[in-house]
Amino acid sequence: MRFDERFRDATWEWFRDPELRRLTGAKEQTKEEQAAWFESLPSRPDYRIWGVELDGRPAAVFGLKAIRADAATWFVFIGDAELRGRGLGAYMGSEVRRLAAELGIRHLRNRLQASNEAIVNLHRSVGFELAETAEDGFIPVHLDLQGEP
């Protein structure tokens, strides 16, 4: 689950795909920019990231960003398209709840592309509450973790 050099290299390959960048809202980076970001991770109290392996290879990434006191934004993506639809999203949703609670985070939020049905369904399935209407094509979501261990 540690986001190590193997995941750094895998995400470099994954984010060369314009469709994954579109779905996640990620900007295109140079290899140098990505390396600098990776090197900054150990010193960032506002950012936690974990990798998920499946069949012995990096498959997905999830984490918390914009961590402030007891709230954070969570993110998730399955980089290897061949591994989508195999339950990784549900696993990451469960893990992020557990890890957030361990960090004292009680409120998770995100903004989802309304057109990304898979990510909207994932957030519903792990308990996020979705806003009734989209704002600029994005649906605000939140999850209250009060009372979780």
PDB file of C-alpha atoms in Angstrom:
ATOM      1  CA  MET A   1       0.000   0.000   0.000  1.00  0.00           C
ATOM      2  CA  ARG A   2       3.018   2.274   0.212  1.00  0.00           C
ATOM      3  CA  PHE A   3       3.200   4.741  -2.682  1.00  0.00           C
ATOM      4  CA  ASP A   4       6.747   4.003  -3.769  1.00  0.00           C
ATOM      5  CA  GLU A   5       8.858   4.369  -6.907  1.00  0.00           C
ATOM      6  CA  ARG A   6       6.909   1.607  -8.658  1.00  0.00           C
ATOM      7  CA  PHE A   7       3.696   3.618  -8.263  1.00  0.00           C
ATOM      8  CA  ARG A   8       5.478   6.837  -9.266  1.00  0.00           C
ATOM      9  CA  ASP A   9       6.553   5.160 -12.500  1.00  0.00           C
ATOM     10  CA  ALA A  10       3.142   3.566 -13.077  1.00  0.00           C
ATOM     11  CA  THR A  11       1.330   6.873 -12.589  1.00  0.00           C
ATOM     12  CA  TRP A  12       3.702   8.499 -15.072  1.00  0.00           C
ATOM     13  CA  GLU A  13       2.562   5.960 -17.667  1.00  0.00           C
ATOM     14  CA  TRP A  14      -1.114   6.114 -16.666  1.00  0.00           C
ATOM     15  CA  PHE A  15      -1.307   9.902 -16.869  1.00  0.00           C
ATOM     16  CA  ARG A  16       0.085   9.929 -20.373  1.00  0.00           C
ATOM     17  CA  ASP A  17      -3.479   8.841 -21.266  1.00  0.00           C
ATOM     18  CA  PRO A  18      -5.525  11.999 -21.963  1.00  0.00           C
ATOM     19  CA  GLU A  19      -8.734  10.192 -20.965  1.00  0.00           C
ATOM     20  CA  LEU A  20      -7.434   9.437 -17.465  1.00  0.00           C
ATOM     21  CA  ARG A  21      -6.283  13.054 -17.118  1.00  0.00           C
ATOM     22  CA  ARG A  22      -9.742  14.204 -18.220  1.00  0.00           C
ATOM     23  CA  LEU A  23     -11.544  11.862 -15.805  1.00  0.00           C
ATOM     24  CA  THR A  24      -9.369  12.880 -12.863  1.00  0.00           C
ATOM     25  CA  GLY A  25      -8.874  16.544 -13.727  1.00  0.00           C
ATOM     26  CA  ALA A  26      -5.099  16.060 -13.597  1.00  0.00           C
ATOM     27  CA  LYS A  27      -2.878  18.449 -15.494  1.00  0.00           C
ATOM     28  CA  GLU A  28      -0.189  17.211 -17.816  1.00  0.00           C
ATOM     29  CA  GLN A  29       3.246  17.196 -16.175  1.00  0.00           C
ATOM     30  CA  THR A  30       6.806  16.770 -17.266  1.00  0.00           C
ATOM     31  CA  LYS A  31       8.772  13.877 -15.815  1.00  0.00           C
ATOM     32  CA  GLU A  32      10.796  16.424 -13.818  1.00  0.00           C
ATOM     33  CA  GLU A  33       7.641  17.980 -12.322  1.00  0.00           C
ATOM     34  CA  GLN A  34       6.360  14.560 -11.337  1.00  0.00           C
ATOM     35  CA  ALA A  35       9.720  13.637  -9.776  1.00  0.00           C
ATOM     36  CA  ALA A  36       9.743  16.861  -7.738  1.00  0.00           C
ATOM     37  CA  TRP A  37       6.177  16.187  -6.568  1.00  0.00           C
ATOM     38  CA  PHE A  38       7.107  12.618  -5.564  1.00  0.00           C
ATOM     39  CA  GLU A  39      10.156  13.841  -3.638  1.00  0.00           C
ATOM     40  CA  SER A  40       7.999  16.387  -1.778  1.00  0.00           C
ATOM     41  CA  LEU A  41       5.560  13.788  -0.412  1.00  0.00           C
ATOM     42  CA  PRO A  42       7.376  12.870   2.836  1.00  0.00           C
ATOM     43  CA  SER A  43       7.411  16.525   3.952  1.00  0.00           C
ATOM     44  CA  ARG A  44       3.745  17.290   3.164  1.00  0.00           C
ATOM     45  CA  PRO A  45       1.378  17.180   6.137  1.00  0.00           C
ATOM     46  CA  ASP A  46      -1.536  18.095   3.835  1.00  0.00           C
ATOM     47  CA  TYR A  47      -1.223  15.069   1.546  1.00  0.00           C
ATOM     48  CA  ARG A  48      -1.325  11.277   2.019  1.00  0.00           C
ATOM     49  CA  ILE A  49      -1.245   8.787  -0.840  1.00  0.00           C
ATOM     50  CA  TRP A  50      -1.407   5.000  -1.065  1.00  0.00           C
ATOM     51  CA  GLY A  51      -0.988   2.555  -3.924  1.00  0.00           C
ATOM     52  CA  VAL A  52      -2.952  -0.626  -4.550  1.00  0.00           C
ATOM     53  CA  GLU A  53      -1.541  -3.698  -6.245  1.00  0.00           C
ATOM     54  CA  LEU A  54      -3.508  -6.363  -8.023  1.00  0.00           C
ATOM     55  CA  ASP A  55      -1.999  -9.457  -9.590  1.00  0.00           C
ATOM     56  CA  GLY A  56       1.440  -8.270  -8.433  1.00  0.00           C
ATOM     57  CA  ARG A  57       1.412  -4.943 -10.244  1.00  0.00           C
ATOM     58  CA  PRO A  58       0.419  -1.361  -9.478  1.00  0.00           C
ATOM     59  CA  ALA A  59      -3.261  -0.996 -10.277  1.00  0.00           C
ATOM     60  CA  ALA A  60      -4.679   2.042  -8.510  1.00  0.00           C
ATOM     61  CA  VAL A  61      -3.982   4.986  -6.251  1.00  0.00           C
ATOM     62  CA  PHE A  62      -6.023   6.734  -3.582  1.00  0.00           C
ATOM     63  CA  GLY A  63      -5.373   9.313  -0.951  1.00  0.00           C
ATOM     64  CA  LEU A  64      -6.233  12.420   0.975  1.00  0.00           C
ATOM     65  CA  LYS A  65      -5.283  15.942   0.006  1.00  0.00           C
ATOM     66  CA  ALA A  66      -5.976  19.417   1.315  1.00  0.00           C
ATOM     67  CA  ILE A  67      -5.902  17.906   4.811  1.00  0.00           C
ATOM     68  CA  ARG A  68      -6.996  20.553   7.318  1.00  0.00           C
ATOM     69  CA  ALA A  69      -7.685  19.729  10.979  1.00  0.00           C
ATOM     70  CA  ASP A  70     -10.439  17.103  10.745  1.00  0.00           C
ATOM     71  CA  ALA A  71     -11.352  17.407   7.040  1.00  0.00           C
ATOM     72  CA  ALA A  72      -9.805  16.387   3.724  1.00  0.00           C
ATOM     73  CA  THR A  73     -10.524  15.810   0.077  1.00  0.00           C
ATOM     74  CA  TRP A  74     -10.165  12.220  -1.008  1.00  0.00           C
ATOM     75  CA  PHE A  75      -9.140  11.089  -4.463  1.00  0.00           C
ATOM     76  CA  VAL A  76      -9.099   7.740  -6.193  1.00  0.00           C
ATOM     77  CA  PHE A  77      -8.248   6.368  -9.607  1.00  0.00           C
ATOM     78  CA  ILE A  78      -7.626   3.009 -11.189  1.00  0.00           C
ATOM     79  CA  GLY A  79      -4.775   3.604 -13.567  1.00  0.00           C
ATOM     80  CA  ASP A  80      -4.631   0.229 -15.234  1.00  0.00           C
ATOM     81  CA  ALA A  81      -7.794   0.133 -17.350  1.00  0.00           C
ATOM     82  CA  GLU A  82      -7.633  -3.676 -17.592  1.00  0.00           C
ATOM     83  CA  LEU A  83      -8.177  -3.872 -13.831  1.00  0.00           C
ATOM     84  CA  ARG A  84     -11.293  -1.707 -13.645  1.00  0.00           C
ATOM     85  CA  GLY A  85     -14.514  -3.384 -12.557  1.00  0.00           C
ATOM     86  CA  ARG A  86     -12.775  -5.806 -10.187  1.00  0.00           C
ATOM     87  CA  GLY A  87     -13.759  -4.266  -6.850  1.00  0.00           C
ATOM     88  CA  LEU A  88     -10.758  -1.992  -6.375  1.00  0.00           C
ATOM     89  CA  GLY A  89     -12.940   1.101  -5.951  1.00  0.00           C
ATOM     90  CA  ALA A  90     -14.925  -0.479  -3.114  1.00  0.00           C
ATOM     91  CA  TYR A  91     -11.698  -1.611  -1.455  1.00  0.00           C
ATOM     92  CA  MET A  92     -10.191   1.883  -1.671  1.00  0.00           C
ATOM     93  CA  GLY A  93     -13.407   3.432  -0.364  1.00  0.00           C
ATOM     94  CA  SER A  94     -13.274   1.171   2.675  1.00  0.00           C
ATOM     95  CA  GLU A  95      -9.567   1.791   3.230  1.00  0.00           C
ATOM     96  CA  VAL A  96      -9.819   5.560   2.959  1.00  0.00           C
ATOM     97  CA  ARG A  97     -12.504   5.558   5.646  1.00  0.00           C
ATOM     98  CA  ARG A  98     -10.266   3.530   7.967  1.00  0.00           C
ATOM     99  CA  LEU A  99      -7.112   5.547   7.255  1.00  0.00           C
ATOM    100  CA  ALA A 100      -8.903   8.892   7.559  1.00  0.00           C
ATOM    101  CA  ALA A 101     -10.303   7.864  10.939  1.00  0.00           C
ATOM    102  CA  GLU A 102      -6.789   6.862  12.083  1.00  0.00           C
ATOM    103  CA  LEU A 103      -5.587  10.356  11.111  1.00  0.00           C
ATOM    104  CA  GLY A 104      -8.444  12.027  13.012  1.00  0.00           C
ATOM    105  CA  ILE A 105     -10.190  13.129   9.835  1.00  0.00           C
ATOM    106  CA  ARG A 106     -13.953  13.170  10.282  1.00  0.00           C
ATOM    107  CA  HIS A 107     -15.153  14.846   7.075  1.00  0.00           C
ATOM    108  CA  LEU A 108     -14.302  13.803   3.533  1.00  0.00           C
ATOM    109  CA  ARG A 109     -15.278  15.749   0.458  1.00  0.00           C
ATOM    110  CA  ASN A 110     -14.776  15.701  -3.271  1.00  0.00           C
ATOM    111  CA  ARG A 111     -16.125  17.124  -6.528  1.00  0.00           C
ATOM    112  CA  LEU A 112     -16.998  14.557  -9.147  1.00  0.00           C
ATOM    113  CA  GLN A 113     -17.405  14.990 -12.864  1.00  0.00           C
ATOM    114  CA  ALA A 114     -21.123  14.469 -13.352  1.00  0.00           C
ATOM    115  CA  SER A 115     -20.429  12.665 -16.627  1.00  0.00           C
ATOM    116  CA  ASN A 116     -18.192  10.064 -14.934  1.00  0.00           C
ATOM    117  CA  GLU A 117     -20.875   7.552 -13.998  1.00  0.00           C
ATOM    118  CA  ALA A 118     -18.408   5.024 -12.555  1.00  0.00           C
ATOM    119  CA  ILE A 119     -16.931   7.474 -10.040  1.00  0.00           C
ATOM    120  CA  VAL A 120     -20.365   8.828  -9.091  1.00  0.00           C
ATOM    121  CA  ASN A 121     -21.577   5.268  -8.441  1.00  0.00           C
ATOM    122  CA  LEU A 122     -18.451   4.463  -6.445  1.00  0.00           C
ATOM    123  CA  HIS A 123     -18.999   7.438  -4.148  1.00  0.00           C
ATOM    124  CA  ARG A 124     -22.636   6.449  -3.616  1.00  0.00           C
ATOM    125  CA  SER A 125     -21.642   2.864  -2.818  1.00  0.00           C
ATOM    126  CA  VAL A 126     -19.151   3.875  -0.107  1.00  0.00           C
ATOM    127  CA  GLY A 127     -21.610   6.204   1.611  1.00  0.00           C
ATOM    128  CA  PHE A 128     -20.919   9.676   0.237  1.00  0.00           C
ATOM    129  CA  GLU A 129     -23.836  12.057   0.081  1.00  0.00           C
ATOM    130  CA  LEU A 130     -24.166  13.685  -3.317  1.00  0.00           C
ATOM    131  CA  ALA A 131     -25.486  17.176  -3.895  1.00  0.00           C
ATOM    132  CA  GLU A 132     -28.778  17.319  -5.779  1.00  0.00           C
ATOM    133  CA  THR A 133     -27.374  19.404  -8.615  1.00  0.00           C
ATOM    134  CA  ALA A 134     -24.065  19.711 -10.420  1.00  0.00           C
ATOM    135  CA  GLU A 135     -22.067  22.939 -10.376  1.00  0.00           C
ATOM    136  CA  ASP A 136     -20.167  23.608 -13.615  1.00  0.00           C
ATOM    137  CA  GLY A 137     -20.415  19.904 -14.503  1.00  0.00           C
ATOM    138  CA  PHE A 138     -19.205  18.720 -11.088  1.00  0.00           C
ATOM    139  CA  ILE A 139     -21.190  17.181  -8.248  1.00  0.00           C
ATOM    140  CA  PRO A 140     -20.053  18.116  -4.736  1.00  0.00           C
ATOM    141  CA  VAL A 141     -20.014  15.124  -2.380  1.00  0.00           C
ATOM    142  CA  HIS A 142     -19.257  14.675   1.294  1.00  0.00           C
ATOM    143  CA  LEU A 143     -18.984  11.924   3.866  1.00  0.00           C
ATOM    144  CA  ASP A 144     -19.251  12.419   7.608  1.00  0.00           C
ATOM    145  CA  LEU A 145     -17.094   9.903   9.478  1.00  0.00           C
ATOM    146  CA  GLN A 146     -18.256  10.936  12.960  1.00  0.00           C
ATOM    147  CA  GLY A 147     -18.548   7.877  15.163  1.00  0.00           C
ATOM    148  CA  GLU A 148     -16.322   5.637  13.039  1.00  0.00           C
ATOM    149  CA  PRO A 149     -13.522   3.862  14.899  1.00  0.00           C
TER     150      PRO A 149
END
